[in-house]
Every structure is written in C-alpha cells, then in structure tokens.
PDB file of C-alpha atoms in Angstrom:
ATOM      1  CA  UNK K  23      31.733   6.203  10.383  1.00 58.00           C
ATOM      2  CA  UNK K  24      28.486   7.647   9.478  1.00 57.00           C
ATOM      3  CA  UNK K  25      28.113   8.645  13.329  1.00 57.00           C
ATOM      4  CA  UNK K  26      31.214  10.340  13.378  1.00 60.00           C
ATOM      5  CA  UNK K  27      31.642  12.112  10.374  1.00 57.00           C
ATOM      6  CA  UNK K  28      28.092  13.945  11.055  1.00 61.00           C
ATOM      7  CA  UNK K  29      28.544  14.263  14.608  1.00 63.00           C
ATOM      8  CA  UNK K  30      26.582  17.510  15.734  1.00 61.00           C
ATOM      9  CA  UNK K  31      28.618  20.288  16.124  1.00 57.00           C
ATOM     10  CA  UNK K  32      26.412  21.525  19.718  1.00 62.00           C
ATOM     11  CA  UNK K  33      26.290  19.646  21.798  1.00 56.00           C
ATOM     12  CA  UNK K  34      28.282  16.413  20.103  1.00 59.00           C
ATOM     13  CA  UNK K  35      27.099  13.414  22.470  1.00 57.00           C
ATOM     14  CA  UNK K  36      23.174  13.599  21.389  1.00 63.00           C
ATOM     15  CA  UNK K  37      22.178  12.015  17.800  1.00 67.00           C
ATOM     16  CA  UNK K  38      22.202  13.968  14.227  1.00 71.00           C
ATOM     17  CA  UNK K  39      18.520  14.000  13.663  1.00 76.00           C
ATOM     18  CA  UNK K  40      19.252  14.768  10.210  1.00 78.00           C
ATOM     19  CA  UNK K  41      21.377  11.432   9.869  1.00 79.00           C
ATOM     20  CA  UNK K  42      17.950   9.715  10.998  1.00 81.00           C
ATOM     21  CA  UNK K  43      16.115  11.546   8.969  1.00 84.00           C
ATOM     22  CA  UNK K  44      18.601  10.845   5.873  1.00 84.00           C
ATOM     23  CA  UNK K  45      18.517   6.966   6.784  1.00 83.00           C
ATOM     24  CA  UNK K  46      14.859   6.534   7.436  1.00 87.00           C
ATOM     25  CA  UNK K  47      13.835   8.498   3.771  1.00 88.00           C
ATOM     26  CA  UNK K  48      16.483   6.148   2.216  1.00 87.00           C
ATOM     27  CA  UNK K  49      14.634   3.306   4.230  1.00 88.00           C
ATOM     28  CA  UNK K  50      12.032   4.075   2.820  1.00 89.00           C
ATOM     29  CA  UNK K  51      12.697   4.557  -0.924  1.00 90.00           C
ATOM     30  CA  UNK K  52      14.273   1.446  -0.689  1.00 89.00           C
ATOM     31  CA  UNK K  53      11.986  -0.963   0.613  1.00 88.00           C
ATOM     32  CA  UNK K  54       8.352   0.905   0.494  1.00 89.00           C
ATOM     33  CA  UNK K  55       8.429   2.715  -2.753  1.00 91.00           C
ATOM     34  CA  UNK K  56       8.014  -0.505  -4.792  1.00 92.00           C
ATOM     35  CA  UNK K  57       5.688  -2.707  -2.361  1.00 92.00           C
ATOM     36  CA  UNK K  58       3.211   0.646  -2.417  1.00 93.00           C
ATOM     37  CA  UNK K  59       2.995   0.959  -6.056  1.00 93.00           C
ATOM     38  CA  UNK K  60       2.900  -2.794  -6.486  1.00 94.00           C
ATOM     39  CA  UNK K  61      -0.443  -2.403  -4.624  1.00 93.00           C
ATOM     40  CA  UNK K  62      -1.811   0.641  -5.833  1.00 94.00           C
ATOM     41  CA  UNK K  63      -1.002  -1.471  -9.830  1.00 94.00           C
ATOM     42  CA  UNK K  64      -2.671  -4.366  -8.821  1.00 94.00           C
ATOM     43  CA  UNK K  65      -5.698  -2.715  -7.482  1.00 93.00           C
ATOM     44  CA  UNK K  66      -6.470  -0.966 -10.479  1.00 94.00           C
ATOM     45  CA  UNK K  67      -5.854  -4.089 -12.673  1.00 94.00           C
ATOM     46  CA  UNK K  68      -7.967  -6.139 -10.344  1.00 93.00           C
ATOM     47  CA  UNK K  69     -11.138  -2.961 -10.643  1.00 93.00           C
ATOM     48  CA  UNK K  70     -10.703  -2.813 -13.887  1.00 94.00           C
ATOM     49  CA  UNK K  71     -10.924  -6.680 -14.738  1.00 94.00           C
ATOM     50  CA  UNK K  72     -13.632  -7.033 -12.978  1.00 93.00           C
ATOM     51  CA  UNK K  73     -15.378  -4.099 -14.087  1.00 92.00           C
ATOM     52  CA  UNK K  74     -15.671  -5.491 -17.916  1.00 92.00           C
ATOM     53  CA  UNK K  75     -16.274  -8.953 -16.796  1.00 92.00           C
ATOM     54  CA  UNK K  76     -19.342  -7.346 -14.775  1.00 91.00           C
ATOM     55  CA  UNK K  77     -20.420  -5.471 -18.312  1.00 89.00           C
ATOM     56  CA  UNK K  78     -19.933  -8.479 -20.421  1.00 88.00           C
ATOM     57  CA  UNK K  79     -22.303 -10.421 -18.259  1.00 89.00           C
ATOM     58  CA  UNK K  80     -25.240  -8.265 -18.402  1.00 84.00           C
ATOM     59  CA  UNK K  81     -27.700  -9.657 -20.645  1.00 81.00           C
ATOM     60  CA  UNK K  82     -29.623  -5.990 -20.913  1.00 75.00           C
ATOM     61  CA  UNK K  83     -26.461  -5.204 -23.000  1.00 74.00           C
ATOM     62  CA  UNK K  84     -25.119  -7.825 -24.523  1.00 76.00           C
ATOM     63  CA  UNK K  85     -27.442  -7.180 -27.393  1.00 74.00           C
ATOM     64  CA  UNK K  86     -25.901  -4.621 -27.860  1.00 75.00           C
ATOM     65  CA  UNK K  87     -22.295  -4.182 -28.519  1.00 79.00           C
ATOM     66  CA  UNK K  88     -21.656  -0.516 -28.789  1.00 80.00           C
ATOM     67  CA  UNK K  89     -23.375  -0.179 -25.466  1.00 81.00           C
ATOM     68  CA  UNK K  90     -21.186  -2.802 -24.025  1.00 85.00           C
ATOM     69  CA  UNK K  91     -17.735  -1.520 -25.480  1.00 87.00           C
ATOM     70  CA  UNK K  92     -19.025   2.297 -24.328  1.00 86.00           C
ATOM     71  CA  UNK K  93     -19.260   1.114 -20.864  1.00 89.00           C
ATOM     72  CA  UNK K  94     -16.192  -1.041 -21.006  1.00 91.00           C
ATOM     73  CA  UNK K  95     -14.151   2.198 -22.502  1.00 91.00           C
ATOM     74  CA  UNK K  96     -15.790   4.601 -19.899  1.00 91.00           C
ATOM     75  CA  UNK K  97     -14.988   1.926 -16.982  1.00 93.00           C
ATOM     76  CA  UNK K  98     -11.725   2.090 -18.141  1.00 94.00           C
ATOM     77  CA  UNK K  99     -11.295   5.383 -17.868  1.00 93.00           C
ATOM     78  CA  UNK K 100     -13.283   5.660 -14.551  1.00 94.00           C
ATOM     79  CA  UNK K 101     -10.461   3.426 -12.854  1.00 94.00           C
ATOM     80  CA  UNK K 102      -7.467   5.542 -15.218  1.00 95.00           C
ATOM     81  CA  UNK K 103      -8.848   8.098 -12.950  1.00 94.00           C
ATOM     82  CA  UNK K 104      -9.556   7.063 -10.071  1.00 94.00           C
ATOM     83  CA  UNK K 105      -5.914   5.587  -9.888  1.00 95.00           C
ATOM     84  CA  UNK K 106      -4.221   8.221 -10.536  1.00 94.00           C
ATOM     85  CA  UNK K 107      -5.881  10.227  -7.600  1.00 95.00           C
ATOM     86  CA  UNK K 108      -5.065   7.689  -5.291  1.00 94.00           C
ATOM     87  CA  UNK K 109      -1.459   8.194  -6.087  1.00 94.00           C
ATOM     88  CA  UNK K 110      -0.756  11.346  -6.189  1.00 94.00           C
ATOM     89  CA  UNK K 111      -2.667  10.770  -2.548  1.00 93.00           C
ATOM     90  CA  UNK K 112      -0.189   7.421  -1.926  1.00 93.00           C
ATOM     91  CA  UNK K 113       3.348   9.788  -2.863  1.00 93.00           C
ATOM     92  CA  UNK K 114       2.051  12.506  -0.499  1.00 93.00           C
ATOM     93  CA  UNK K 115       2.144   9.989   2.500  1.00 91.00           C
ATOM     94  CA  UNK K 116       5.551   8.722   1.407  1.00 91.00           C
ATOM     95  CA  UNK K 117       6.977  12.098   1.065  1.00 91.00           C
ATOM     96  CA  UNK K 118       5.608  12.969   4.451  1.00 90.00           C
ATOM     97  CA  UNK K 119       7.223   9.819   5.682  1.00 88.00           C
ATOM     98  CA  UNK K 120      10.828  10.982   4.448  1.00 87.00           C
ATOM     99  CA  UNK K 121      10.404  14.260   5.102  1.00 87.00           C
ATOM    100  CA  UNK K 122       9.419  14.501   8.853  1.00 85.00           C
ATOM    101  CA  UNK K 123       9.411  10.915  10.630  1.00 85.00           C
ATOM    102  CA  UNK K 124       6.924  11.830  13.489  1.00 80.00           C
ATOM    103  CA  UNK K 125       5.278   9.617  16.508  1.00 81.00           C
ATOM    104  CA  UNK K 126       3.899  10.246  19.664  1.00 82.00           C
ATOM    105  CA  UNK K 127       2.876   6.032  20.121  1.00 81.00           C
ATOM    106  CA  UNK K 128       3.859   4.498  23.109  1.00 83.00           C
ATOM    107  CA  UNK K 129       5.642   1.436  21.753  1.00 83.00           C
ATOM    108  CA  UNK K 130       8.337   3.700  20.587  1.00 83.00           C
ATOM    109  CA  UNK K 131       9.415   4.435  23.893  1.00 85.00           C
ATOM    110  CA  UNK K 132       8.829   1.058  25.178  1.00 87.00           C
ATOM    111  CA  UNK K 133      10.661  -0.547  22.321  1.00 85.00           C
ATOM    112  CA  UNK K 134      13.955   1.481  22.605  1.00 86.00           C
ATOM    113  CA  UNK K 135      13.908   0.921  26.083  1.00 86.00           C
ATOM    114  CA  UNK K 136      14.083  -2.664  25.727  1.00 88.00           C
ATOM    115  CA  UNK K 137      16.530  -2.145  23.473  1.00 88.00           C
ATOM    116  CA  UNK K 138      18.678  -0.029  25.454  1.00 85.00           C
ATOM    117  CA  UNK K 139      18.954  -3.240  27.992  1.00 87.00           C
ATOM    118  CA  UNK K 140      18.955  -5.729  25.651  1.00 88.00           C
ATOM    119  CA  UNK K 141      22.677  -6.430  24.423  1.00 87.00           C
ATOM    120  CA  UNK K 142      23.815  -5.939  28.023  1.00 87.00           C
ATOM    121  CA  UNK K 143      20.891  -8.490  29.690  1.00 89.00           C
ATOM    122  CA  UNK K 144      22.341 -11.224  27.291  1.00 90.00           C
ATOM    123  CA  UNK K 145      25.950 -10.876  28.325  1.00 88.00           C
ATOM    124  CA  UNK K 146      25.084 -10.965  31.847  1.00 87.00           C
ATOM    125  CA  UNK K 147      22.575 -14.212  31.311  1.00 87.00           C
ATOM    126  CA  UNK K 148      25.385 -15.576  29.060  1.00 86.00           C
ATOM    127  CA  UNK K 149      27.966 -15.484  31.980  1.00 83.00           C
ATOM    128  CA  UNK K 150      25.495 -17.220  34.765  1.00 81.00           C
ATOM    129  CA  UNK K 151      25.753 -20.968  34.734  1.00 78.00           C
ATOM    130  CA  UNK K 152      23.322 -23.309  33.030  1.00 77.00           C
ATOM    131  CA  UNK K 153      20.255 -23.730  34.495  1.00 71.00           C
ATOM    132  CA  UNK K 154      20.789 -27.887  34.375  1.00 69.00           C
ATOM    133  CA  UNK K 155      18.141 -29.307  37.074  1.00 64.00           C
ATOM    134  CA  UNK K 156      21.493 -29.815  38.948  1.00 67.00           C
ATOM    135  CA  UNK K 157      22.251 -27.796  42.540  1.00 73.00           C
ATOM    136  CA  UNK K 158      24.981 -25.433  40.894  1.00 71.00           C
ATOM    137  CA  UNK K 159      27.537 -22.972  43.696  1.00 76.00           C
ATOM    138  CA  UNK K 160      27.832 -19.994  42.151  1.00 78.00           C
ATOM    139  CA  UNK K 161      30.875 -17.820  44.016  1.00 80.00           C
ATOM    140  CA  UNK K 162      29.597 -14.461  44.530  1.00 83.00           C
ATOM    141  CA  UNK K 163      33.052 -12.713  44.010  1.00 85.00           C
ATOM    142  CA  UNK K 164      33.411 -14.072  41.111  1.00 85.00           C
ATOM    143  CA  UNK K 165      29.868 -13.630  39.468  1.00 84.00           C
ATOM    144  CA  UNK K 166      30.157 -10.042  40.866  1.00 87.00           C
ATOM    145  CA  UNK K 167      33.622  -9.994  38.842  1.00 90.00           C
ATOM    146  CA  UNK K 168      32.098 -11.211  35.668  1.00 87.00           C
ATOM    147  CA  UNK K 169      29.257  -8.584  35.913  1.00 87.00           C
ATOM    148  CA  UNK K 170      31.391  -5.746  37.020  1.00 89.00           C
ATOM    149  CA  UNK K 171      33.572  -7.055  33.915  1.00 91.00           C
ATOM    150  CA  UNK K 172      31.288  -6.798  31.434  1.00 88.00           C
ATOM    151  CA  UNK K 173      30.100  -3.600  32.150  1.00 89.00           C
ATOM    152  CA  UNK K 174      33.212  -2.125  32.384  1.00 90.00           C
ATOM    153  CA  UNK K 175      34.155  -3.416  28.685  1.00 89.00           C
ATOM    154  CA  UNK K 176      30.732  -1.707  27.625  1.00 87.00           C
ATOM    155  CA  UNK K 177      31.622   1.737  29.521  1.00 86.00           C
ATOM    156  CA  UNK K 178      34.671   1.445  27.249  1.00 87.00           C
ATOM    157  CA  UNK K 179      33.149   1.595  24.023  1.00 85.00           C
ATOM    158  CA  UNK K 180      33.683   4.874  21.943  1.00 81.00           C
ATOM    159  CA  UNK K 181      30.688   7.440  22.165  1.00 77.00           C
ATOM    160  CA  UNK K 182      30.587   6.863  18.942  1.00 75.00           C
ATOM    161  CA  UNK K 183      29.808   2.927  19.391  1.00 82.00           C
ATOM    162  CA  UNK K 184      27.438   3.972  22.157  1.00 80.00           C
ATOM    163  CA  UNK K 185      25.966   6.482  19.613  1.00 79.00           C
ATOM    164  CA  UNK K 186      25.449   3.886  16.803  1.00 81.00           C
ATOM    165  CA  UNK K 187      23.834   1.539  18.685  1.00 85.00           C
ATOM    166  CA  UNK K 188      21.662   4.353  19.923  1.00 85.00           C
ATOM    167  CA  UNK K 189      20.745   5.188  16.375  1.00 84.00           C
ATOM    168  CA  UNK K 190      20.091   1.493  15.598  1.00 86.00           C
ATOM    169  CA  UNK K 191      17.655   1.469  18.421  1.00 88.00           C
ATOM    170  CA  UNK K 192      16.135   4.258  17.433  1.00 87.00           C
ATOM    171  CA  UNK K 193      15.622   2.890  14.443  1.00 87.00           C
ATOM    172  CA  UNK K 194      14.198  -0.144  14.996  1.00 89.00           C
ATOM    173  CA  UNK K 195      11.842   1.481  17.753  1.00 89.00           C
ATOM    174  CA  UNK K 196      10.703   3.878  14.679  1.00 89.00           C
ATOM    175  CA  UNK K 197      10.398   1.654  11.594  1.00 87.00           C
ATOM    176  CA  UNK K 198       7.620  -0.539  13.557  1.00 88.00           C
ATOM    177  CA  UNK K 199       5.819   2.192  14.713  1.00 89.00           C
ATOM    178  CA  UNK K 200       5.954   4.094  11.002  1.00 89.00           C
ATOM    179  CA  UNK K 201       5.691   0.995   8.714  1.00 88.00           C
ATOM    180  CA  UNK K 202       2.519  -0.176  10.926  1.00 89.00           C
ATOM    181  CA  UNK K 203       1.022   3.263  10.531  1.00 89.00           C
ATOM    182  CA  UNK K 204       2.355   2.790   6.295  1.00 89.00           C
ATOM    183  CA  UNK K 205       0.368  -0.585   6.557  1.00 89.00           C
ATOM    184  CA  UNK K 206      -2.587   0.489   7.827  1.00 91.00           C
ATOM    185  CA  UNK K 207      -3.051   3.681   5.676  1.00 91.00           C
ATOM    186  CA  UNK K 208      -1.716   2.921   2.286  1.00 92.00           C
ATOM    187  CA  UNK K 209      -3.914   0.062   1.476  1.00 92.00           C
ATOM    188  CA  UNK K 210      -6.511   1.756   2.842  1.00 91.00           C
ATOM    189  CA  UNK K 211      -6.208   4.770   0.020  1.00 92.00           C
ATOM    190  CA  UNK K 212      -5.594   1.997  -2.656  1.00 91.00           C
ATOM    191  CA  UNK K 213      -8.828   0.226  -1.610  1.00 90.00           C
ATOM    192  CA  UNK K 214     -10.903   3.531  -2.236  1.00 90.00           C
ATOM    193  CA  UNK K 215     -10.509   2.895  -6.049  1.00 90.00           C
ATOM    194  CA  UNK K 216     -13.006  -0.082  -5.806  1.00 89.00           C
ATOM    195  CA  UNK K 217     -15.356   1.890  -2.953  1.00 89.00           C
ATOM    196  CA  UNK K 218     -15.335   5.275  -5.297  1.00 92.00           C
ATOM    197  CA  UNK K 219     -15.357   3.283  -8.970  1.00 92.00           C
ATOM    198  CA  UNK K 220     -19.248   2.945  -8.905  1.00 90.00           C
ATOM    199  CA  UNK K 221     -19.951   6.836  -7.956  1.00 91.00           C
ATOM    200  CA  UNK K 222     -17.920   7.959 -10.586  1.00 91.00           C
ATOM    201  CA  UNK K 223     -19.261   5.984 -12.950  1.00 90.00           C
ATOM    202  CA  UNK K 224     -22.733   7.061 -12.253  1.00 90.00           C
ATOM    203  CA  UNK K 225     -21.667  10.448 -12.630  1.00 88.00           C
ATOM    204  CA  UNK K 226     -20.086   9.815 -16.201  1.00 85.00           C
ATOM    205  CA  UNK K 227     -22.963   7.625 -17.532  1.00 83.00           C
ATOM    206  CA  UNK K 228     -25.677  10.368 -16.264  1.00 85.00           C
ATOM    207  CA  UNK K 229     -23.739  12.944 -18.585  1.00 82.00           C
ATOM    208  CA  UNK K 230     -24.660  10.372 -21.469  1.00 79.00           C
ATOM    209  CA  UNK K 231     -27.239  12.405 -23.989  1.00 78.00           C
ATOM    210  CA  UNK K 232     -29.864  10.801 -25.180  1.00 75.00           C
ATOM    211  CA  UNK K 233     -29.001  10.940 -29.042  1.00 75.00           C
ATOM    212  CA  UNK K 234     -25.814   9.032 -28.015  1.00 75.00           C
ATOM    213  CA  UNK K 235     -27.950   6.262 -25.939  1.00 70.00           C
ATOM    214  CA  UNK K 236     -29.939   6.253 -28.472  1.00 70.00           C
ATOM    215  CA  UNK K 237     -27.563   5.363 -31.185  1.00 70.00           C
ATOM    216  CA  UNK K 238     -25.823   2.547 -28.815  1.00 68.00           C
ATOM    217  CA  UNK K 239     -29.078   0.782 -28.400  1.00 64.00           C
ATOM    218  CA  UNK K 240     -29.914   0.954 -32.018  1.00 65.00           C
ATOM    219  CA  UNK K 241     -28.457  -2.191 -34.478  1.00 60.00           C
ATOM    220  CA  UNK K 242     -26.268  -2.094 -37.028  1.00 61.00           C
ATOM    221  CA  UNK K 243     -27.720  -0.658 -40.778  1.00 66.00           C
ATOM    222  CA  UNK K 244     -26.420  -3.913 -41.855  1.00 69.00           C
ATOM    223  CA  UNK K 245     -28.527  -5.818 -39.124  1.00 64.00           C
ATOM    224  CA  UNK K 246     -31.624  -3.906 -39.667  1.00 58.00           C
ATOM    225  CA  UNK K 247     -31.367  -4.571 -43.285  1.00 68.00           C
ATOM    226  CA  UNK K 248     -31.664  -8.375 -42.621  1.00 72.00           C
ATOM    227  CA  UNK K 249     -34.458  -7.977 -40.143  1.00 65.00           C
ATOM    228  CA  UNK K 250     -36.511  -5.829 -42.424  1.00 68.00           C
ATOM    229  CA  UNK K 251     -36.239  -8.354 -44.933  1.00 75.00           C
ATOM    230  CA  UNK K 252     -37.234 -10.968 -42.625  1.00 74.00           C
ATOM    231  CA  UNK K 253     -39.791  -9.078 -41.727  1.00 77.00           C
ATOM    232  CA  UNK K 254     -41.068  -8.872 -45.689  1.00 73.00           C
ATOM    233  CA  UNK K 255     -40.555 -12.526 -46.093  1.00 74.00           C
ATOM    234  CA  UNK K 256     -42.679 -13.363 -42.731  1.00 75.00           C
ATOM    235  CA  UNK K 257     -45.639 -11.303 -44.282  1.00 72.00           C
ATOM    236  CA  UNK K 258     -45.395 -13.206 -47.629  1.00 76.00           C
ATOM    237  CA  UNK K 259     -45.408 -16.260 -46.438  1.00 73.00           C
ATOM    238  CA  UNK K 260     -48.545 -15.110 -43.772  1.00 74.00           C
ATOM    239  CA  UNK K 261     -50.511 -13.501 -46.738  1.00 69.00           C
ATOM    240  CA  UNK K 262     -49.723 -16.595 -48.808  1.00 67.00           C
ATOM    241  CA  UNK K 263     -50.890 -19.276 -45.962  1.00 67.00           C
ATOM    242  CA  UNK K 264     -54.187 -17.230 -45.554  1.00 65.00           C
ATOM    243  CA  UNK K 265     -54.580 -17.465 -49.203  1.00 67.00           C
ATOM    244  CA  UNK K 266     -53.712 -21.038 -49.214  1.00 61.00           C
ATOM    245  CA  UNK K 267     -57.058 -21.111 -46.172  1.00 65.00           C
ATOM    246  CA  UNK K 268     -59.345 -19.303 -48.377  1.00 65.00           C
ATOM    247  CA  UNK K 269     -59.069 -22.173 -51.344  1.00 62.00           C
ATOM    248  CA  UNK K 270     -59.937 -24.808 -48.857  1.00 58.00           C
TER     249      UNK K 270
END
C-alpha cells in the first residue's frame, strides 16, 4: 500500500526515493536514537566516576578538602562540557543519516544483488529432489515445467509486489552499509570525552589564581586554631623538660 499510494508520478515503475528516505529516517529514530544516547550517557557517567575516584585517591590532596571538592566540581563540569559537545556532534550525524542516506560501498550493490536472486534461487532448489545419497531420475520435461512454472507465477506479481520487494532489498542492502558506518563513527565521537577530558582540564586548572590556590591549600581557622595551640603546649612542655635538666 505504501508502494502504491506514493507511486512516482514520472516515470511510475522506478522507486519513490522519498518513500526510502521517509522509511530509513523513521528507521532510524526508531531503533538508533536511543542506543546512541544510551552511549553517549554512559560515557559521561563512566568519565566522570572515574574522574573523582582518581581525585579522591591522591594523597597530595587529600589533606586538603577544598582542593579535593574544587577539582571534583571542576571535573564535573569539564565532562558537563565535554558531553554536551559530543552531542550536539552525535545529532548532526543522525540528522545527516535521515536526511540524505548516501553510499558509494561496494557491498551495497553486492548485497541487493543477492537479494534480487534470492527468493527465486529457493523456489527453484525447493522444487529439485532431495539430495538423499540415493541415484534419483529427474524427468527433464517436467523439471523444465516446474522451473518455467515458477517463474511464470513470479512474472505475475503486481509491479507493485515487484516494487516492494525491491524496496525491501534496498533496504536491507542500505541499513548494513549505514548502521556499520553509525557503528563505527558514533562511538568513536562518544569516546573523545575520555581522550579530550584531561586537556580541558588542564586548561581550566591553569586559569586557577594563585589567591584561590592559595586559600584551598590553607586549613580550616578552626584547624589552625588547634594546631597553634598544640604548638604552645609542645613548647611548654620542651621549656619545662629543659628546666626539669638544669635541676639535675
């Protein structure tokens, strides 16, 4: 029905590329659209995980926490980023992919040629008799009868039958081609978040002043207060034991 009811109006017997075009963007936003952003999610979560486990086991900041939740925060962002690059990059190769379905690859052509023979090679090897082990007579007349038969019953198929099948070739000559090209390209964009994380976060960290590194290395008021006083209570008790010495 499809076939029919957008049958071109020049030159009716060829395909309406725009029906291909209309099933292979549907195709797509079907089964792609979620599988591609599936990855690009899980990429990000897995960068960003591992990005503040990596801070939380330096021990040059773990002194410090300030430090540590500064580069946890800016890490965070880093990947926010970087993720949101990659898809705007991701929904420009799936728009592409609706919008013009393009190949020039090989297998295309080989595929819908095996197609083309396909249906027609099984109803021919379906009327020869059983390969047993046993001598089997096969009557020419009538094996040329059964082949002449079955060809005739495909010559009268509709054009639009003939046309369909076409477009299901077609089809499935195209989506291997395309979703092998989708397979090899999107996770290679999504993977970029992990190659790019550590450049961009060198370039964020080496905006950093120096009053604000400062001020992340630095402890607590609270903390210093207890050191100092340690600190006043050390020097008692060390004036007091050399005191204690000079008695002796």
């Amino acid at each position: 029905e499809l076939i029919k009811h957008n049958r071109p109006y020049k030159l009716p017997i060829f395909i309406n590329t725009y029906v291909f075009e209309a099933i292979v963007a549907d195709l797509i936003e079907r089964e792609w659209m979620k599988p591609t952003m599936e990855l690009l999610e899980s990429t990000s979560k897995v960068m960003e995980a591992a990005a503040e486990a990596f801070i939380k086991e330096l021990k040059e900041a773990s002194p410090f926490h300030h430090l540590q939740t500064y580069l946890i925060t800016k890490a965070a962002e880093v990947v926010d980023a970087l993720t949101r690059e990659t898809k705007r990059r991701v929904l420009e190769i799936v728009e592409r992919e609706k919008k013009m379905p393009y190949t020039q690859n090989h297998y295309l052509f080989e595929n819908v040629c095996k197609l083309r023979s396909h249906r027609l090679m099984d109803e021919v090897t379906r009327a020869l008799p059983e390969d047993n082990g046993a001598n089997v007579t096969v009557n020419p007349k009538t094996l040329r009868a059964t082949v002449k038969n079955i060809f005739q019953r495909n010559q009268e198929r509709s054009v639009d039958e003939h046309m369909a099948e076409e477009m299901q070739h077609a089809l499935n000559a195209y989506g291997k081609v395309a979703l092998k090209r989708f397979i090899d390209t999107v996770p290679m964009i999504c993977v970029e978040i992990m190659q790019n994380f550590a450049i961009k976060m060198n370039h964020i960290l080496s905006d950093t002043s120096d009053d604000e590194i400062e001020r992340f290395v630095t402890a607590p008021s609270n903390t210093v207060a207890k050191m100092n006083k340690l600190t006043r209570k050390a020097e008692t008790l060390e004036r007091g034991i050399v005191a204690l010495g000079e008695l002796y």
